[in-house]
CSV table of C-alpha atoms and ligand atoms in Angstrom, one decimal:
chain,number,residue,atom,x,y,z
A,1,MET,CA,0.0,0.0,0.0
A,2,VAL,CA,1.1,3.5,-0.8
A,3,SER,CA,0.1,6.1,1.8
A,4,ALA,CA,-1.6,9.4,0.8
A,5,ALA,CA,1.4,11.2,2.3
A,6,THR,CA,3.8,9.3,0.0
A,7,LEU,CA,1.5,10.2,-3.0
A,8,ARG,CA,1.6,13.9,-2.1
A,9,LYS,CA,5.3,13.7,-1.8
A,10,GLY,CA,5.4,12.1,-5.1
A,11,ALA,CA,3.4,14.8,-6.7
A,12,ALA,CA,5.6,17.5,-5.4
A,13,ALA,CA,8.8,15.8,-6.5
A,14,ALA,CA,7.1,15.3,-9.9
A,15,VAL,CA,6.8,19.0,-10.5
A,16,ILE,CA,10.4,19.8,-9.6
A,17,SER,CA,11.7,16.8,-11.5
A,18,LEU,CA,10.6,18.2,-14.8
A,19,SER,CA,13.7,18.6,-16.9
A,20,LEU,CA,14.5,19.2,-20.5
A,21,LEU,CA,17.9,19.4,-22.2
A,22,ALA,CA,18.4,20.0,-25.9
A,23,VAL,CA,21.7,20.3,-27.6
A,24,PRO,CA,21.7,21.7,-31.2
A,25,ALA,CA,22.5,19.2,-33.9
A,26,HIS,CA,25.3,19.6,-36.3
A,27,ALA,CA,24.4,16.7,-38.5
A,28,ALA,CA,25.8,16.3,-41.9
A,29,PRO,CA,23.0,15.7,-44.6
A,30,SER,CA,22.3,12.1,-45.3
A,31,PRO,CA,19.5,11.4,-47.9
A,32,GLY,CA,16.6,9.6,-46.4
A,33,GLY,CA,18.1,9.6,-42.9
A,34,ALA,CA,18.0,11.6,-39.7
A,35,ALA,CA,19.4,14.8,-41.1
A,36,THR,CA,16.4,15.1,-43.5
A,37,LEU,CA,14.0,14.7,-40.6
A,38,PRO,CA,12.3,17.6,-38.9
A,39,ALA,CA,13.9,18.7,-35.6
A,40,PRO,CA,12.4,16.8,-32.6
A,41,ASP,CA,9.5,18.7,-30.9
A,42,ALA,CA,10.8,19.0,-27.3
A,43,ASP,CA,7.6,20.7,-26.1
A,44,GLY,CA,5.5,18.1,-27.7
A,45,LEU,CA,7.5,15.4,-26.0
A,46,LEU,CA,7.1,17.0,-22.7
A,47,GLY,CA,3.3,17.3,-23.3
A,48,VAL,CA,3.0,13.6,-24.2
A,49,LEU,CA,5.0,12.4,-21.1
A,50,SER,CA,2.9,14.7,-18.9
A,51,THR,CA,-0.3,13.2,-20.4
A,52,ALA,CA,1.0,9.7,-19.6
A,53,ARG,CA,1.5,10.8,-16.1
A,54,SER,CA,-1.9,12.3,-15.7
A,55,GLN,CA,-3.3,8.9,-17.0
A,56,GLY,CA,-1.7,6.9,-14.2
A,57,ALA,CA,2.1,6.5,-14.9
A,58,PRO,CA,4.1,7.4,-11.9
A,59,GLY,CA,6.8,8.7,-14.2
A,60,ALA,CA,7.9,8.8,-17.7
A,61,MET,CA,11.0,9.7,-19.6
A,62,ALA,CA,12.4,9.9,-23.2
A,63,ARG,CA,15.9,10.2,-24.6
A,64,ILE,CA,16.6,11.1,-28.3
A,65,ASP,CA,20.1,10.6,-29.6
A,66,ASP,CA,20.2,12.7,-32.9
A,67,ALA,CA,23.5,12.2,-34.8
A,68,GLY,CA,25.5,13.7,-31.9
A,69,SER,CA,23.0,15.8,-30.2
A,70,LEU,CA,20.8,14.8,-27.3
A,71,HIS,CA,17.3,15.5,-26.0
A,72,ARG,CA,16.2,14.2,-22.7
A,73,THR,CA,12.9,14.7,-21.0
A,74,THR,CA,11.5,13.3,-17.7
A,75,VAL,CA,8.3,13.8,-15.7
A,76,GLY,CA,7.3,12.3,-12.4
A,77,LEU,CA,8.7,9.6,-10.2
A,78,ALA,CA,11.1,6.6,-10.5
A,79,ASP,CA,10.2,5.5,-7.0
A,80,ARG,CA,6.9,6.3,-5.3
A,81,SER,CA,8.1,5.2,-1.9
A,82,THR,CA,11.2,7.4,-1.7
A,83,GLY,CA,9.8,10.1,-4.0
A,84,ARG,CA,12.8,10.0,-6.2
A,85,ALA,CA,12.3,11.7,-9.5
A,86,MET,CA,12.6,9.8,-12.8
A,87,ALA,CA,16.0,10.3,-14.5
A,88,THR,CA,16.8,9.4,-18.1
A,89,THR,CA,19.9,7.5,-16.9
A,90,ASP,CA,17.6,5.0,-14.8
A,91,ARG,CA,17.8,1.3,-15.8
A,92,PHE,CA,14.5,-0.5,-16.5
A,93,ARG,CA,13.1,-3.7,-17.9
A,94,ILE,CA,12.8,-3.4,-21.7
A,95,GLY,CA,10.3,-6.3,-22.2
A,96,SER,CA,10.0,-7.3,-25.8
A,97,VAL,CA,12.7,-4.9,-27.1
A,98,THR,CA,14.7,-8.0,-26.0
A,99,LYS,CA,13.4,-9.7,-29.2
A,100,VAL,CA,15.5,-7.4,-31.4
A,101,MET,CA,18.5,-8.6,-29.4
A,102,SER,CA,17.6,-12.2,-29.8
A,103,ALA,CA,17.0,-11.8,-33.5
A,104,THR,CA,20.4,-10.0,-33.9
A,105,VAL,CA,22.2,-12.9,-32.3
A,106,LEU,CA,20.5,-15.4,-34.6
A,107,LEU,CA,21.2,-13.2,-37.7
A,108,GLN,CA,24.9,-13.2,-36.6
A,109,LEU,CA,24.7,-17.0,-36.4
A,110,VAL,CA,23.3,-16.9,-39.9
A,111,ASP,CA,26.3,-14.8,-40.9
A,112,GLU,CA,28.6,-17.4,-39.4
A,113,GLY,CA,27.0,-20.1,-41.5
A,114,LYS,CA,25.5,-21.9,-38.5
A,115,LEU,CA,21.9,-21.4,-39.5
A,116,THR,CA,19.8,-20.7,-42.5
A,117,LEU,CA,16.5,-18.8,-42.1
A,118,ASP,CA,14.5,-21.2,-44.1
A,119,SER,CA,15.6,-24.4,-42.2
A,120,PRO,CA,13.0,-26.0,-39.9
A,121,ILE,CA,13.2,-25.5,-36.3
A,122,ASN,CA,13.0,-29.2,-35.8
A,123,ARG,CA,16.2,-29.8,-37.7
A,124,HIS,CA,18.1,-28.0,-34.9
A,125,LEU,CA,15.9,-29.0,-32.0
A,126,PRO,CA,14.5,-32.4,-32.9
A,127,GLY,CA,10.9,-33.1,-31.9
A,128,LEU,CA,10.4,-29.7,-30.3
A,129,LEU,CA,7.5,-28.6,-32.4
A,130,PRO,CA,4.6,-30.6,-33.8
A,131,ASP,CA,5.1,-29.5,-37.4
A,132,ASP,CA,8.4,-29.9,-39.2
A,133,ARG,CA,7.5,-27.1,-41.6
A,134,ILE,CA,7.9,-24.3,-39.1
A,135,THR,CA,11.1,-22.5,-40.0
A,136,VAL,CA,13.5,-20.1,-38.3
A,137,ARG,CA,12.0,-17.3,-40.5
A,138,HIS,CA,8.4,-18.1,-39.4
A,139,VAL,CA,9.4,-17.9,-35.8
A,140,LEU,CA,11.2,-14.6,-36.1
A,141,SER,CA,8.4,-13.0,-38.0
A,142,HIS,CA,5.6,-14.3,-35.8
A,143,ARG,CA,4.2,-16.5,-38.6
A,144,SER,CA,4.7,-20.0,-36.9
A,145,GLY,CA,1.1,-20.2,-35.6
A,146,LEU,CA,2.5,-21.1,-32.1
A,147,HIS,CA,-0.1,-19.9,-29.5
A,148,ASP,CA,1.1,-17.3,-27.0
A,149,TYR,CA,1.2,-19.0,-23.7
A,150,THR,CA,1.1,-15.6,-21.9
A,151,ASP,CA,-2.6,-15.1,-22.9
A,152,ASP,CA,-3.5,-17.6,-20.3
A,153,MET,CA,-0.8,-16.8,-17.8
A,154,PHE,CA,-1.8,-13.1,-17.5
A,155,ALA,CA,-5.6,-13.5,-18.1
A,156,ARG,CA,-5.8,-12.2,-14.6
A,157,THR,CA,-3.3,-9.5,-14.3
A,158,VAL,CA,-2.1,-9.2,-10.7
A,159,GLU,CA,-2.8,-12.9,-9.8
A,160,GLY,CA,-1.2,-14.1,-12.9
A,161,PHE,CA,1.9,-12.0,-12.2
A,162,GLU,CA,2.2,-13.0,-8.6
A,163,ALA,CA,2.0,-16.7,-9.6
A,164,VAL,CA,5.1,-16.3,-11.8
A,165,ARG,CA,6.9,-13.4,-10.1
A,166,THR,CA,9.6,-15.7,-8.5
A,167,LYS,CA,9.2,-18.8,-10.7
A,168,THR,CA,11.9,-20.1,-12.9
A,169,PHE,CA,10.8,-21.9,-16.1
A,170,THR,CA,12.8,-23.8,-18.6
A,171,LEU,CA,12.4,-22.6,-22.2
A,172,ARG,CA,11.1,-26.0,-23.1
A,173,GLN,CA,8.4,-25.7,-20.3
A,174,LEU,CA,7.2,-22.4,-21.9
A,175,VAL,CA,6.9,-24.0,-25.3
A,176,GLY,CA,5.0,-26.8,-23.7
A,177,LEU,CA,2.4,-24.4,-22.3
A,178,SER,CA,2.0,-23.1,-25.8
A,179,LEU,CA,1.5,-26.5,-27.3
A,180,ARG,CA,-1.5,-27.2,-25.0
A,181,HIS,CA,-3.3,-25.0,-27.5
A,182,PRO,CA,-4.0,-25.5,-31.2
A,183,ARG,CA,-1.8,-23.5,-33.6
A,184,THR,CA,-3.3,-20.2,-34.7
A,185,THR,CA,-2.2,-20.6,-38.3
A,186,ALA,CA,-0.4,-22.9,-40.7
A,187,PRO,CA,3.4,-22.4,-40.9
A,188,GLY,CA,4.2,-19.2,-42.8
A,189,GLY,CA,0.6,-17.9,-42.5
A,190,ALA,CA,-0.4,-14.4,-41.4
A,191,TYR,CA,1.5,-12.5,-38.7
A,192,ARG,CA,0.3,-13.1,-35.1
A,193,TYR,CA,2.4,-11.8,-32.4
A,194,SER,CA,3.4,-14.6,-29.8
A,195,ASN,CA,6.0,-14.7,-27.2
A,196,THR,CA,6.5,-18.5,-27.8
A,197,ASN,CA,8.3,-17.7,-31.1
A,198,PHE,CA,11.1,-15.8,-29.2
A,199,VAL,CA,11.3,-18.6,-26.5
A,200,VAL,CA,12.1,-20.9,-29.5
A,201,ALA,CA,14.6,-18.3,-30.7
A,202,GLY,CA,16.3,-18.5,-27.3
A,203,MET,CA,16.4,-22.3,-27.5
A,204,LEU,CA,18.1,-22.0,-30.9
A,205,ILE,CA,20.7,-19.6,-29.6
A,206,ARG,CA,21.6,-21.9,-26.8
A,207,LYS,CA,21.6,-25.0,-29.0
A,208,LEU,CA,23.7,-23.5,-31.8
A,209,THR,CA,26.3,-21.8,-29.6
A,210,GLY,CA,26.3,-24.3,-26.6
A,211,ARG,CA,26.3,-21.2,-24.3
A,212,SER,CA,23.9,-19.3,-22.2
A,213,LEU,CA,21.7,-16.4,-23.4
A,214,ALA,CA,23.5,-14.1,-20.9
A,215,THR,CA,26.9,-15.0,-22.5
A,216,GLU,CA,25.6,-14.5,-26.1
A,217,TYR,CA,23.9,-11.1,-25.5
A,218,ARG,CA,27.2,-10.0,-23.6
A,219,ASP,CA,29.7,-11.2,-26.1
A,220,ARG,CA,27.8,-10.3,-29.3
A,221,ILE,CA,26.0,-7.1,-28.4
A,222,ILE,CA,26.7,-5.7,-24.9
A,223,GLU,CA,30.5,-5.7,-24.9
A,224,PRO,CA,31.1,-4.8,-28.6
A,225,LEU,CA,28.9,-1.8,-28.2
A,226,GLY,CA,30.2,-0.8,-24.8
A,227,LEU,CA,26.7,-0.9,-23.2
A,228,ARG,CA,27.1,-0.3,-19.5
A,229,ASP,CA,23.5,-0.5,-18.4
A,230,THR,CA,22.4,-3.7,-20.2
A,231,PHE,CA,22.0,-7.0,-18.3
A,232,TYR,CA,20.5,-10.5,-18.5
A,233,VAL,CA,20.4,-11.6,-14.9
A,234,HIS,CA,17.8,-14.4,-15.3
A,235,PRO,CA,16.7,-15.9,-12.9
A,236,GLY,CA,18.0,-13.1,-10.6
A,237,THR,CA,15.0,-10.8,-9.6
A,238,ALA,CA,16.9,-7.5,-9.0
A,239,ILE,CA,17.7,-4.7,-11.4
A,240,PRO,CA,21.4,-3.8,-10.8
A,241,GLY,CA,22.3,-0.2,-10.0
A,242,ARG,CA,19.9,2.8,-10.1
A,243,HIS,CA,16.7,2.0,-11.8
A,244,ALA,CA,13.2,3.1,-12.2
A,245,ARG,CA,10.7,1.0,-10.1
A,246,GLY,CA,7.9,-0.5,-12.2
A,247,TYR,CA,4.3,-0.3,-11.2
A,248,LEU,CA,1.6,-2.7,-12.5
A,249,THR,CA,-1.9,-1.4,-12.9
A,250,PRO,CA,-4.5,-3.8,-11.5
A,251,ASP,CA,-7.5,-4.7,-13.6
A,252,THR,CA,-9.9,-3.2,-10.9
A,253,ALA,CA,-10.4,0.5,-11.4
A,254,GLY,CA,-9.1,2.5,-8.6
A,255,ALA,CA,-7.0,-0.4,-7.0
A,256,ALA,CA,-3.6,0.6,-5.8
A,257,LEU,CA,-0.6,0.0,-8.1
A,258,VAL,CA,1.5,-3.1,-7.6
A,259,ASP,CA,5.3,-2.6,-7.3
A,260,ALA,CA,6.4,-5.3,-9.8
A,261,THR,CA,10.2,-4.2,-10.0
A,262,GLU,CA,11.5,-7.5,-8.5
A,263,GLN,CA,10.7,-10.6,-10.7
A,264,THR,CA,12.6,-13.3,-12.5
A,265,VAL,CA,10.9,-12.5,-15.9
A,266,SER,CA,11.4,-16.3,-16.4
A,267,TRP,CA,8.1,-16.2,-18.2
A,268,ALA,CA,9.8,-14.3,-21.0
A,269,GLN,CA,13.5,-14.9,-21.0
A,270,SER,CA,14.7,-14.5,-24.6
A,271,ALA,CA,11.3,-12.9,-25.4
A,272,GLY,CA,11.6,-10.2,-22.9
A,273,ALA,CA,13.8,-10.4,-19.9
A,274,VAL,CA,16.6,-7.9,-20.6
A,275,ILE,CA,17.4,-4.9,-18.4
A,276,SER,CA,18.8,-1.7,-20.1
A,277,SER,CA,18.7,2.0,-20.3
A,278,ALA,CA,17.6,4.6,-22.8
A,279,GLN,CA,21.1,5.4,-23.8
A,280,ASP,CA,22.0,1.8,-24.4
A,281,MET,CA,18.9,1.0,-26.4
A,282,ASN,CA,19.5,4.0,-28.6
A,283,THR,CA,23.1,2.9,-29.1
A,284,PHE,CA,21.9,-0.7,-29.9
A,285,LEU,CA,19.3,0.3,-32.4
A,286,SER,CA,21.5,2.8,-34.2
A,287,ALA,CA,24.3,0.3,-34.5
A,288,LEU,CA,21.9,-2.4,-35.8
A,289,LEU,CA,20.3,-0.1,-38.4
A,290,ALA,CA,23.6,1.3,-39.5
A,291,GLY,CA,24.7,-2.3,-40.2
A,292,ARG,CA,27.3,-2.6,-37.5
A,293,LEU,CA,25.9,-5.7,-35.9
A,294,THR,CA,25.2,-8.0,-38.8
A,295,SER,CA,26.0,-8.3,-42.5
A,296,ALA,CA,24.1,-6.2,-44.9
A,297,ALA,CA,22.4,-9.3,-46.2
A,298,SER,CA,21.2,-10.2,-42.7
A,299,LEU,CA,19.9,-6.7,-42.0
A,300,ALA,CA,18.0,-6.8,-45.3
A,301,GLU,CA,16.4,-10.0,-44.0
A,302,MET,CA,15.5,-8.3,-40.8
A,303,ARG,CA,13.8,-5.7,-42.8
A,304,ARG,CA,11.7,-7.9,-45.1
A,305,TRP,CA,8.2,-6.9,-43.8
A,306,VAL,CA,5.0,-8.6,-43.4
A,307,PRO,CA,1.9,-6.6,-42.6
A,308,ALA,CA,1.2,-6.3,-38.9
A,309,GLY,CA,-1.8,-4.0,-38.4
A,310,THR,CA,-2.5,-0.4,-39.4
A,311,GLY,CA,0.7,1.6,-40.0
A,312,GLN,CA,2.9,-1.3,-38.9
A,313,ALA,CA,4.9,-4.1,-40.3
A,314,TYR,CA,7.1,-6.8,-38.8
A,315,GLY,CA,10.4,-8.0,-40.1
A,316,LEU,CA,12.6,-10.5,-38.1
A,317,GLY,CA,12.3,-9.4,-34.5
A,318,LEU,CA,12.1,-5.9,-35.8
A,319,ARG,CA,8.9,-3.7,-36.1
A,320,ARG,CA,8.4,-0.9,-38.6
A,321,ARG,CA,6.0,2.0,-37.7
A,322,ASP,CA,4.8,4.4,-40.2
A,323,LEU,CA,4.3,7.8,-38.5
A,324,SER,CA,1.7,10.5,-39.2
A,325,CYS,CA,4.2,12.6,-41.2
A,326,GLY,CA,5.2,9.8,-43.6
A,327,VAL,CA,8.5,8.8,-41.8
A,328,SER,CA,9.0,5.2,-40.9
A,329,VAL,CA,10.9,4.1,-37.9
A,330,TYR,CA,12.3,0.7,-36.7
A,331,GLY,CA,12.6,-0.9,-33.4
A,332,HIS,CA,10.2,-2.5,-30.9
A,333,THR,CA,7.9,-1.9,-28.0
A,334,GLY,CA,8.0,-3.7,-24.7
A,335,ALA,CA,5.5,-4.5,-21.9
A,336,VAL,CA,6.6,-6.2,-18.8
A,337,GLN,CA,4.8,-5.7,-15.5
A,338,GLY,CA,5.5,-2.2,-14.5
A,339,TYR,CA,7.2,-0.9,-17.6
A,340,TYR,CA,6.2,0.2,-21.1
A,341,THR,CA,9.1,0.9,-23.5
A,342,TYR,CA,9.2,2.4,-27.0
A,343,ALA,CA,12.6,2.0,-28.7
A,344,PHE,CA,12.7,3.1,-32.3
A,345,ALA,CA,15.3,4.6,-34.8
A,346,SER,CA,15.3,6.2,-38.2
A,347,ALA,CA,16.1,4.0,-41.3
A,348,ASP,CA,19.8,4.9,-41.1
A,349,GLY,CA,20.0,4.7,-37.3
A,350,ARG,CA,21.1,8.2,-37.0
A,351,ARG,CA,18.2,9.4,-34.8
A,352,SER,CA,16.9,7.0,-32.1
A,353,LEU,CA,14.3,7.4,-29.4
A,354,THR,CA,13.8,5.3,-26.3
A,355,ALA,CA,10.8,6.2,-24.1
A,356,LEU,CA,9.6,4.7,-20.9
A,357,ALA,CA,6.6,4.9,-18.7
A,358,ASN,CA,6.9,3.0,-15.4
A,359,THR,CA,3.5,1.5,-15.4
A,360,SER,CA,1.8,-1.2,-17.5
A,361,ASN,CA,-1.6,-2.8,-18.0
A,362,ASN,CA,-2.9,0.8,-18.8
A,363,ALA,CA,-3.9,1.0,-22.5
A,364,ARG,CA,-4.2,4.9,-22.3
A,365,VAL,CA,-0.6,5.3,-21.1
A,366,MET,CA,0.5,2.9,-23.8
A,367,ASN,CA,-1.3,4.7,-26.5
A,368,THR,CA,-0.1,8.0,-25.3
A,369,MET,CA,3.5,6.9,-25.2
A,370,LEU,CA,3.2,6.0,-28.9
A,371,ARG,CA,3.1,9.8,-29.6
A,372,THR,CA,6.6,10.1,-28.4
A,373,LEU,CA,7.5,8.7,-31.8
A,374,ASP,CA,5.7,11.6,-33.5
A,375,SER,CA,7.4,14.2,-31.3
A,376,ALA,CA,10.8,12.6,-31.9
A,377,PHE,CA,10.7,11.9,-35.6
A,378,CYS,CA,8.0,14.1,-37.0
A,379,GLY,CA,8.6,17.2,-34.9
A,380,LYS,CA,6.0,19.9,-35.2
A,381,ARG,CA,4.8,18.3,-38.4
A,382,ALA,CA,3.2,15.4,-36.4
A,383,LYS,CA,-0.6,15.3,-37.0
A,384,VAL,CA,-2.3,15.8,-33.7
A,385,ARG,CA,-4.5,12.9,-32.8
A,386,GLY,CA,-7.8,13.5,-31.0
A,387,GLY,CA,-7.6,12.9,-27.3
A,388,ALA,CA,-11.2,11.9,-27.0
A,389,GLY,CA,-11.1,9.0,-29.5
A,390,PRO,CA,-11.4,5.4,-28.6
A,391,VAL,CA,-8.5,3.6,-27.0
A,392,VAL,CA,-6.7,1.8,-29.8
A,393,ARG,CA,-5.3,-1.6,-29.1
A,394,HIS,CA,-1.8,-2.1,-30.5
A,395,GLU,CA,-0.3,-5.1,-32.2
A,396,ASP,CA,3.1,-4.5,-30.6
A,397,VAL,CA,2.6,-6.7,-27.7
A,398,ALA,CA,0.7,-9.9,-27.0
A,399,PRO,CA,-3.1,-9.5,-27.3
A,400,GLY,CA,-4.8,-8.6,-24.0
A,401,VAL,CA,-1.6,-7.1,-22.4
A,402,ALA,CA,-3.4,-3.9,-21.4
A,403,ARG,CA,-6.8,-3.3,-20.1
A,404,ASP,CA,-8.6,-0.2,-21.5
B,501,REY,C1,2.5,-9.8,-20.8
B,501,REY,C2,1.5,-9.3,-19.8
B,501,REY,C3,2.9,-8.9,-21.8
B,501,REY,C4,1.8,-8.0,-19.3
B,501,REY,C5,3.8,-9.5,-22.8
B,501,REY,N1,5.0,-8.8,-22.9
B,501,REY,O1,3.6,-10.4,-23.5
B,501,REY,C6,6.0,-9.1,-23.9
B,501,REY,C7,6.2,-7.9,-24.7
B,501,REY,C8,7.3,-9.6,-23.3
B,501,REY,O2,5.5,-7.8,-25.7
B,501,REY,C9,0.8,-7.3,-18.3
B,501,REY,N2,-0.6,-7.4,-18.8
B,501,REY,C10,1.1,-5.9,-18.2
B,501,REY,C11,-1.5,-8.3,-18.3
B,501,REY,C12,-2.9,-8.2,-19.0
B,501,REY,O3,-1.3,-9.0,-17.4
B,501,REY,N3,-3.8,-8.9,-18.3
B,501,REY,O4,0.5,-5.0,-18.9
B,501,REY,O5,2.0,-5.7,-17.4
B,501,REY,O6,6.8,-7.0,-24.2
């Protein structure tokens, strides 16, 4: 329970924590890239984050890296019990942005000749799936038909979360939960987001390398890019160092937020258990899109799109979003209990945005945070969306991840 006094203290801290820093860009022109984008709309960004806060997020923040210049904005609280203000340097749980990292590792394995995208999963993991036709590509593009086991797991939000908060699953157990259900499509059918796909991806990484996920993320992404805030601590439950606490919104209107910070995230693992920061995620996406993590051919494969809902498409572990000003951005969203993340970059990787709200299961906040992309990549050219319209459900995360 959070006392009224704590809440008041929180509200006061939120006002003084408001910060905005913008350094002018000196970017060289690059056709079709960040230098041709309108300047980020700092006021718009602050407005979006403030709206998310008014809709129930204890705090929110965004960091834009723009070819050498930096914009950082925060509102509200990182920690409701101490009243500490949100900081853009705080670490947090990135949820499904982890999928971009898992796909990157697998594409590196493709580059090394250890894997081909059109090979069946069962060739590498004999007998794992009930259909030999399901390929690596199907899994990475959410076209395997494998049911999402998190639908059942989190049908009841707080009860579901508390039942798994300290649990440790094997990846095979998670696939087993999925296989209790019929498949949603034939192999290679329509896109349908499912965490099961990236659990299978994690199994492939382990099988092909003979090493742990933590080791592969570290050696292939974290250390080469010098990421200092990025960790895979599974099945540890703590976030190392200074971090934003995460607050899960219960399904019952008016019920107190649940501090969900400490958990194993074993229910997600290679589909969503990485801890990181806005700076690190911007560095990662910029490097990926600039072609510094995979071969050009593998990046092209990651960017072969299938339709994934209005204004969206999905590649291999990578989402494309088409913004109101006609600009497309590339990255992923994440939703783990207590944390909503948007991490996207321009086509050339020169401008990147990572935005966080430290709540989840709140569709209004999630929809509001989407508008950080407009502020970051469309600037003042963003088309203002009506605030009174219906709450839009997104395809970014598993179905039913957020109540309206
Ligand atoms: C799981 C439920 C969300 C979150 C999910 N996340 O699949 C993956 C992702 C890793 O795409 C939870 N919602 C919430 C519910 C809804 O419990 N009943 O919003 O915290 O990032």
